[in-house]
Short mmCIF file of C-alpha atoms in Angstrom, two decimals:
data_model
loop_
_atom_site.label_atom_id
_atom_site.label_comp_id
_atom_site.label_asym_id
_atom_site.label_seq_id
_atom_site.Cartn_x
_atom_site.Cartn_y
_atom_site.Cartn_z
CA MET A 2 15.46 -13.07 14.75
CA SER A 3 14.16 -10.04 13.22
CA LEU A 4 16.59 -7.09 13.20
CA GLN A 5 13.58 -4.93 15.09
CA ARG A 6 13.77 -7.57 17.73
CA GLN A 7 17.47 -7.47 18.17
CA TYR A 8 17.22 -3.51 18.24
CA LYS A 9 15.00 -3.87 21.15
CA ILE A 10 16.86 -6.46 23.21
CA GLU A 11 19.76 -4.24 22.67
CA MET A 12 18.50 -1.30 23.83
CA ASP A 13 16.78 -3.01 26.84
CA HIS A 14 20.13 -3.42 27.96
CA VAL A 15 21.84 0.35 27.68
CA SER A 16 22.16 2.08 30.87
CA PHE A 17 20.95 5.96 31.09
CA ASP A 18 21.57 8.72 33.41
CA ALA A 19 18.89 9.10 36.40
CA ASP A 20 17.65 12.24 34.01
CA PHE A 21 17.77 11.24 31.15
CA ASP A 22 13.83 11.36 30.91
CA ARG A 23 13.22 14.50 32.04
CA LYS A 24 16.11 15.79 29.94
CA THR A 25 15.33 14.24 26.61
CA ILE A 26 11.64 15.07 27.08
CA GLY A 27 12.59 18.74 27.87
CA LEU A 28 14.63 18.77 24.74
CA LEU A 29 12.20 17.42 22.48
CA GLN A 30 9.36 19.85 23.79
CA GLU A 31 11.58 22.45 22.92
CA ALA A 32 12.44 20.91 19.43
CA ALA A 33 8.65 20.51 18.85
CA LYS A 34 8.17 23.87 19.44
CA LYS A 35 10.55 25.63 17.39
CA LYS A 36 9.42 23.29 14.39
CA GLU A 37 5.81 24.45 14.67
CA ARG A 38 6.76 28.26 15.15
CA VAL A 39 8.77 28.03 11.57
CA ASN A 40 5.90 25.72 10.42
CA MET A 41 3.24 28.40 11.47
CA LYS A 42 5.35 31.01 9.59
CA GLN A 43 6.06 29.33 6.43
CA HIS A 44 2.52 27.92 6.04
CA ARG A 45 0.11 30.60 7.26
CA LEU A 46 -0.43 32.21 3.76
CA ILE A 47 -1.95 28.50 2.71
CA LYS A 48 -3.90 28.21 5.63
CA ILE A 49 -5.50 31.41 4.94
CA LEU A 50 -5.98 30.81 1.59
CA ALA A 51 -7.60 27.47 2.59
CA ALA A 52 -9.85 28.82 4.86
CA ALA A 53 -11.06 31.47 2.58
CA ALA A 54 -11.81 29.22 0.26
CA ALA A 55 -13.68 26.90 2.25
CA LEU A 56 -15.67 29.62 3.58
CA VAL A 57 -16.67 31.06 0.05
CA VAL A 58 -17.83 27.63 -1.10
CA PHE A 59 -19.46 26.25 1.99
CA ALA A 60 -21.09 29.92 3.32
CA ALA A 61 -24.11 28.44 2.53
CA SER A 62 -23.79 24.91 4.01
CA ALA A 63 -22.55 24.55 7.56
CA PHE A 64 -22.99 20.90 7.83
CA ALA A 65 -20.88 20.42 4.35
CA LEU A 66 -17.96 22.96 5.69
CA ALA A 67 -17.91 20.42 9.06
CA LYS A 68 -18.07 17.43 6.83
CA LEU A 69 -15.42 18.03 4.39
CA VAL A 70 -11.90 18.27 6.05
CA ILE A 71 -9.41 18.07 3.32
CA PRO A 72 -5.51 18.13 5.20
CA GLN A 73 -3.46 20.75 4.05
CA GLU A 74 -0.67 18.32 4.13
CA LEU A 75 -1.55 16.88 0.74
CA PHE A 76 -1.26 20.04 -1.16
CA ARG A 77 1.99 21.12 0.62
CA GLY A 78 3.69 17.78 -0.45
CA MET A 79 2.31 18.29 -4.22
CA GLU A 80 3.67 22.20 -3.81
CA VAL A 81 0.38 23.19 -4.51
CA GLU A 82 -0.79 26.66 -3.24
CA LEU A 83 -4.60 25.77 -2.91
CA GLU A 84 -7.63 28.70 -4.17
CA SER A 85 -10.54 26.87 -4.04
CA LEU A 86 -12.04 23.59 -3.09
CA GLN A 87 -15.65 22.34 -4.20
CA ALA A 88 -17.07 19.49 -2.35
CA VAL A 89 -18.67 16.57 -4.78
CA VAL A 90 -21.83 15.41 -3.41
CA ASP A 91 -24.63 12.69 -4.61
CA VAL A 92 -27.01 14.43 -7.09
CA GLU A 93 -29.88 14.47 -4.43
CA ASN A 94 -27.76 16.57 -1.90
CA ALA A 95 -25.95 19.01 -4.23
CA ASP A 96 -26.17 22.67 -4.30
CA ALA A 97 -25.12 25.54 -6.54
CA ASP A 98 -21.75 25.53 -5.09
CA SER A 99 -21.33 21.65 -5.05
CA VAL A 100 -19.77 19.14 -7.98
CA ARG A 101 -22.60 16.54 -9.14
CA THR A 102 -21.99 13.14 -9.30
CA MET A 103 -24.12 10.00 -9.25
CA HIS A 104 -22.50 7.59 -6.62
CA LYS A 105 -19.91 9.21 -4.33
CA THR A 106 -18.11 5.88 -3.18
CA PHE A 107 -17.34 2.56 -4.76
CA SER A 108 -16.19 -0.25 -2.74
CA ASN A 109 -15.00 -4.12 -3.23
CA ASP A 110 -14.00 -6.52 -0.37
CA ASP A 111 -11.14 -4.47 0.60
CA PHE A 112 -11.45 -1.10 -0.02
CA SER A 113 -13.61 1.93 -0.44
CA MET A 114 -12.90 4.86 -2.10
CA THR A 115 -14.81 8.37 -2.35
CA PHE A 116 -15.04 11.09 -4.44
CA GLU A 117 -14.68 14.24 -2.09
CA ALA A 118 -13.82 17.53 -3.82
CA ILE A 119 -12.22 19.43 -6.87
CA ALA A 120 -9.52 21.71 -5.93
CA LYS A 121 -8.33 24.35 -7.88
CA GLY A 122 -4.60 25.98 -7.33
CA LYS A 123 -1.18 27.18 -8.62
CA ALA A 124 0.88 24.13 -8.89
CA LEU A 125 4.86 24.80 -8.89
CA ARG A 126 6.51 22.80 -12.11
CA SER A 127 10.02 22.63 -13.16
CA VAL A 128 10.08 23.63 -16.83
CA TRP A 129 13.25 23.09 -18.88
CA HIS A 130 14.01 25.12 -22.17
CA PHE A 131 15.96 23.61 -25.03
CA GLU A 132 15.54 24.03 -29.06
CA ARG A 133 14.69 21.10 -31.54
CA GLY A 134 16.77 20.58 -34.30
CA ASN A 135 14.75 20.53 -37.89
CA SER A 136 14.41 17.22 -39.15
CA GLU A 137 17.91 17.05 -41.09
CA GLN A 138 19.37 16.99 -37.79
CA THR A 139 17.08 14.70 -35.86
CA ALA A 140 19.79 12.35 -35.00
CA HIS A 141 22.18 15.16 -33.82
CA SER A 142 19.47 17.16 -31.76
CA VAL A 143 18.31 14.21 -29.69
CA ASP A 144 21.86 14.14 -27.99
CA ASP A 145 21.76 18.10 -27.77
CA ILE A 146 18.36 17.79 -26.14
CA LEU A 147 19.85 15.46 -23.35
CA ASN A 148 22.67 17.59 -23.01
CA SER A 149 20.67 20.82 -22.73
CA ALA A 150 18.40 19.32 -20.18
CA LEU A 151 21.37 18.03 -17.98
CA ASN A 152 23.39 21.17 -18.21
CA GLN A 153 20.56 23.54 -17.05
CA GLU A 154 18.26 24.61 -14.32
CA PRO A 155 14.94 24.23 -14.68
CA GLU A 156 12.48 27.20 -14.72
CA GLN A 157 10.19 27.27 -11.68
CA LYS A 158 6.90 27.90 -12.75
CA ALA A 159 3.35 28.08 -11.07
CA VAL A 160 0.70 26.97 -13.12
CA ASP A 161 -2.77 26.68 -13.18
CA SER A 162 -4.03 23.26 -12.10
CA LEU A 163 -7.28 21.26 -11.18
CA TYR A 164 -6.96 18.24 -8.66
CA ALA A 165 -9.97 15.34 -8.03
CA ILE A 166 -9.70 14.39 -4.19
CA PHE A 167 -10.30 10.80 -3.16
CA THR A 168 -10.43 9.11 0.03
CA VAL A 169 -9.54 5.40 0.67
CA ARG A 170 -10.17 3.55 3.20
CA ARG A 171 -9.58 -0.12 4.25
CA ASN A 172 -12.90 -1.70 5.17
CA ASP A 173 -11.32 -3.92 8.11
CA GLY A 174 -9.91 0.23 9.37
CA GLY A 175 -6.30 -0.94 9.20
CA VAL A 176 -3.51 1.59 7.66
CA VAL A 177 -3.95 1.85 3.61
CA LEU A 178 -0.56 3.24 2.19
CA TYR A 179 2.39 0.53 2.99
CA ALA A 180 0.86 -1.44 5.71
CA GLU A 181 3.11 -3.50 7.73
CA ASP A 182 0.28 -6.32 8.06
CA GLY A 183 0.45 -6.38 3.94
CA LYS A 184 -3.33 -5.87 3.17
CA GLY A 185 -2.60 -1.87 1.99
CA LEU A 186 -1.71 -0.15 -1.01
CA THR A 187 1.66 0.97 -2.55
CA GLY A 188 1.88 4.01 -4.41
CA ALA A 189 1.97 1.73 -7.64
CA ASP A 190 -1.48 0.53 -6.97
CA LEU A 191 -3.10 3.92 -7.62
CA GLY A 192 -4.22 5.16 -10.72
CA TYR A 193 -7.06 7.36 -12.63
CA CYS A 194 -8.34 7.61 -16.10
CA LEU A 195 -10.02 10.99 -17.50
CA LEU A 196 -13.44 9.76 -19.55
CA ILE A 197 -15.04 12.11 -21.94
CA LYS A 198 -18.60 11.44 -23.07
CA GLY A 199 -18.24 9.68 -26.67
CA TYR A 200 -14.39 8.79 -26.75
CA TYR A 201 -13.44 5.26 -25.87
CA PRO A 202 -11.56 5.16 -22.50
CA ASN A 203 -7.32 5.85 -23.03
CA PRO A 204 -5.52 6.21 -20.11
CA ASN A 205 -2.99 8.47 -22.49
CA MET A 206 -6.14 10.59 -23.99
CA LEU A 207 -5.09 13.65 -21.53
CA PHE A 208 -1.84 12.78 -20.42
CA ASP A 209 0.72 14.88 -21.14
CA GLU A 210 4.39 15.55 -18.98
CA THR A 211 3.04 18.64 -17.17
CA HIS A 212 -0.25 17.16 -16.15
CA ARG A 213 0.00 13.62 -14.69
CA ASP A 214 0.65 13.91 -11.08
CA ILE A 215 -0.64 11.93 -8.09
CA GLY A 216 -0.19 13.19 -4.66
CA THR A 217 -1.14 10.91 -1.65
CA TYR A 218 -1.43 11.97 2.32
CA GLU A 219 -2.61 9.56 5.06
CA GLU A 220 -4.11 10.71 8.31
CA GLY A 221 -6.18 8.62 10.87
CA ASP A 222 -5.99 5.51 8.32
CA VAL A 223 -7.74 7.56 5.75
CA LEU A 224 -5.62 7.98 2.51
CA TYR A 225 -6.22 11.13 0.72
CA VAL A 226 -5.36 11.20 -2.89
CA ALA A 227 -5.33 14.12 -5.35
CA CYS A 228 -5.10 13.41 -9.03
CA ASP A 229 -4.29 16.00 -11.32
CA ILE A 230 -7.45 16.86 -14.05
CA THR A 231 -6.42 19.89 -15.25
CA ASN A 232 -6.34 18.70 -18.89
CA ALA A 233 -10.04 18.03 -18.66
CA ALA A 234 -10.87 21.33 -18.39
CA ALA A 235 -10.61 22.11 -22.08
CA PHE A 236 -13.20 19.70 -22.24
CA ALA A 237 -15.54 21.30 -19.43
CA ASP A 238 -18.77 21.89 -21.72
CA GLN A 239 -18.86 18.48 -22.04
CA GLU A 240 -20.05 15.17 -20.00
CA LEU A 241 -16.67 14.48 -18.07
CA SER A 242 -16.15 11.03 -15.94
CA ILE A 243 -13.23 9.82 -13.87
CA ALA A 244 -12.26 5.95 -13.18
CA PHE A 245 -10.20 5.79 -10.05
CA THR A 246 -9.03 2.86 -9.12
CA ASN A 247 -6.53 0.70 -7.16
CA THR A 248 -4.67 -0.67 -10.21
CA MET A 249 -1.82 1.81 -11.56
CA VAL A 250 -3.15 2.26 -15.40
CA PRO A 251 -7.03 1.76 -15.55
CA SER A 252 -6.44 0.71 -19.09
CA ILE A 253 -8.86 -0.86 -21.92
CA ASP A 254 -7.87 -4.07 -20.36
CA ILE A 255 -10.32 -3.15 -17.77
CA LEU A 256 -12.61 -0.40 -18.60
CA ALA A 257 -14.72 -0.33 -21.84
CA MET A 258 -17.61 1.68 -23.32
CA THR A 259 -20.95 0.55 -25.07
CA PRO A 260 -21.99 1.88 -28.45
CA ASP A 261 -24.22 4.43 -26.53
CA GLY A 262 -21.03 5.98 -24.93
CA GLU A 263 -21.48 4.53 -21.41
CA PHE A 264 -18.38 3.42 -19.43
CA TYR A 265 -18.02 0.47 -17.41
CA TYR A 266 -15.38 -2.17 -16.09
CA LYS A 267 -15.28 -5.52 -17.89
CA ASP A 268 -16.42 -8.58 -16.25
CA GLY A 269 -13.62 -10.34 -14.41
CA TYR A 270 -11.78 -7.18 -12.88
CA ASP A 271 -11.66 -7.57 -9.21
CA GLY A 272 -10.26 -4.12 -8.15
CA VAL A 273 -12.26 -1.22 -6.58
CA PRO A 274 -15.02 -0.02 -9.73
CA GLY A 275 -14.23 4.02 -9.09
CA LEU A 276 -16.18 5.25 -11.76
CA TYR A 277 -17.64 9.04 -11.10
CA ASP A 278 -19.24 11.77 -13.48
CA PHE A 279 -18.50 15.35 -12.74
CA ASP A 280 -19.15 18.73 -13.92
CA LEU A 281 -16.69 21.62 -14.32
CA ASP A 282 -17.64 25.49 -15.21
CA ASP A 283 -18.36 25.33 -19.03
CA SER A 284 -16.24 28.92 -18.83
CA LEU A 285 -13.14 26.82 -18.43
CA ALA A 286 -13.93 25.07 -22.04
CA ASP A 287 -10.98 25.70 -24.20
CA PRO A 288 -11.48 24.62 -27.87
CA VAL A 289 -7.98 25.46 -28.99
CA ARG A 290 -6.56 23.47 -26.15
CA ALA A 291 -8.97 20.58 -26.84
CA ALA A 292 -7.96 20.48 -30.51
CA GLU A 293 -4.39 20.12 -29.56
CA LEU A 294 -4.94 17.40 -27.15
CA LYS A 295 -7.06 15.44 -29.89
CA SER A 296 -4.19 15.89 -32.50
CA HIS A 297 -2.13 13.24 -30.24
CA GLY A 298 -4.06 10.84 -31.63
CA THR A 299 -5.70 8.90 -28.56
CA PHE A 300 -9.42 10.47 -29.20
CA HIS A 301 -11.67 7.25 -30.56
CA THR A 302 -15.26 6.73 -31.08
CA TYR A 303 -16.82 3.74 -30.33
CA GLU A 304 -16.59 2.99 -34.01
CA GLU A 305 -13.31 3.83 -34.52
CA PHE A 306 -11.78 1.81 -31.66
CA GLN A 307 -13.77 -1.32 -33.14
CA SER A 308 -12.11 -0.73 -36.15
CA LEU A 309 -8.53 -0.20 -34.51
CA MET A 310 -9.10 -3.49 -32.94
CA ALA A 311 -10.26 -5.44 -35.99
CA GLU A 312 -7.27 -4.30 -37.84
CA GLU A 313 -4.81 -5.26 -34.91
CA ASP A 314 -6.83 -8.59 -34.94
CA ALA A 315 -6.43 -8.81 -38.60
CA ALA A 316 -2.56 -8.24 -38.55
CA PRO A 317 -0.05 -11.34 -39.28
#
C-alpha cells in the first residue's frame, strides 16, 4: 500500500469538531488575505515596471499585448527586476518593436517549444572577492581562495542581464515539469546553446560563472523558461541564434554546422529541435567584451573545427 493511500485511510477515520470546517476555512481565508497584502507590498514595484515595459513595447499593437503574458513569478524566482520585454514574432508578423525569427515553435511527438520574448532586467548576483596568488604560489593560492570563499559573505550585486523566454507545452495537455505520470520533464531536461553565425556550435562558447542561468515557472500546464543570453549582447551586431531543447546540453553530439555556416540537428536526434534566430540592438555590441569571450578558445570556424576533429581522430 502506498504512503498516500495509507495517509488517506487514516485521515478518513479522524474525528473532527462540528465547527472544524467553518473555523478552518475562516482561518485559511484570513491567512490568505494577510499573505496577499504582504505580496502586494513586496512586489508592487516590479508589477509597475512590468506594466510600464509592456505598454512601451506594445503600445502600437493591442493584439500583441493581449497575446503575450509572462507570469511575473518567473522573474521573481530568478531575483530579476524586469525593465523591458520584447515579443518574438515570425518574420511576416514583425514590427519595429518586435524581435524577429523565422520559426517561433518547434515540436516533436511529445512537446512543443515556442520562443516568446526577450527580457531585459537587473539580476541580483552573488559576487565573491578574493586575491589570486602568482604562478609560484599557485599550489597555496588554491587553498587560500577556497578558504576565502568559505569565510566571507558574497557581495550582492545587480547586474544588467538579458533573457530569452520560452514556453513549453506537452502535446497531450499534461503537466510539463515533474509530472506525476512520468511523461513530463525535469530541470535536467532543459538546455540551450547560444550560436553565432560562422562559429561551430559549442555550449561553452558564451558561458561564464556569472551568466548561465535557467529559470522556470509553470502555470496552467504551460512551462515558462528564461535562459540567460546576456553574453550574446557583446555580439549584437552579428547574426545570432539559439538552440533550445529538452536536452540538458545541446552539444556537438546533436548540433552541427554546414560549411556555409548554417546550423542544424544531426540525424538520430529525437528531442525537440528548437532552433531560432534572433536579433539584438546593434548598440549593445561590445568589441572588447567579445574579444575577451573569444580568448577562452571555444570559438572555431568550420575549417578550424574539422581540423581539431581530425587531430583528435589521429591521436593514439
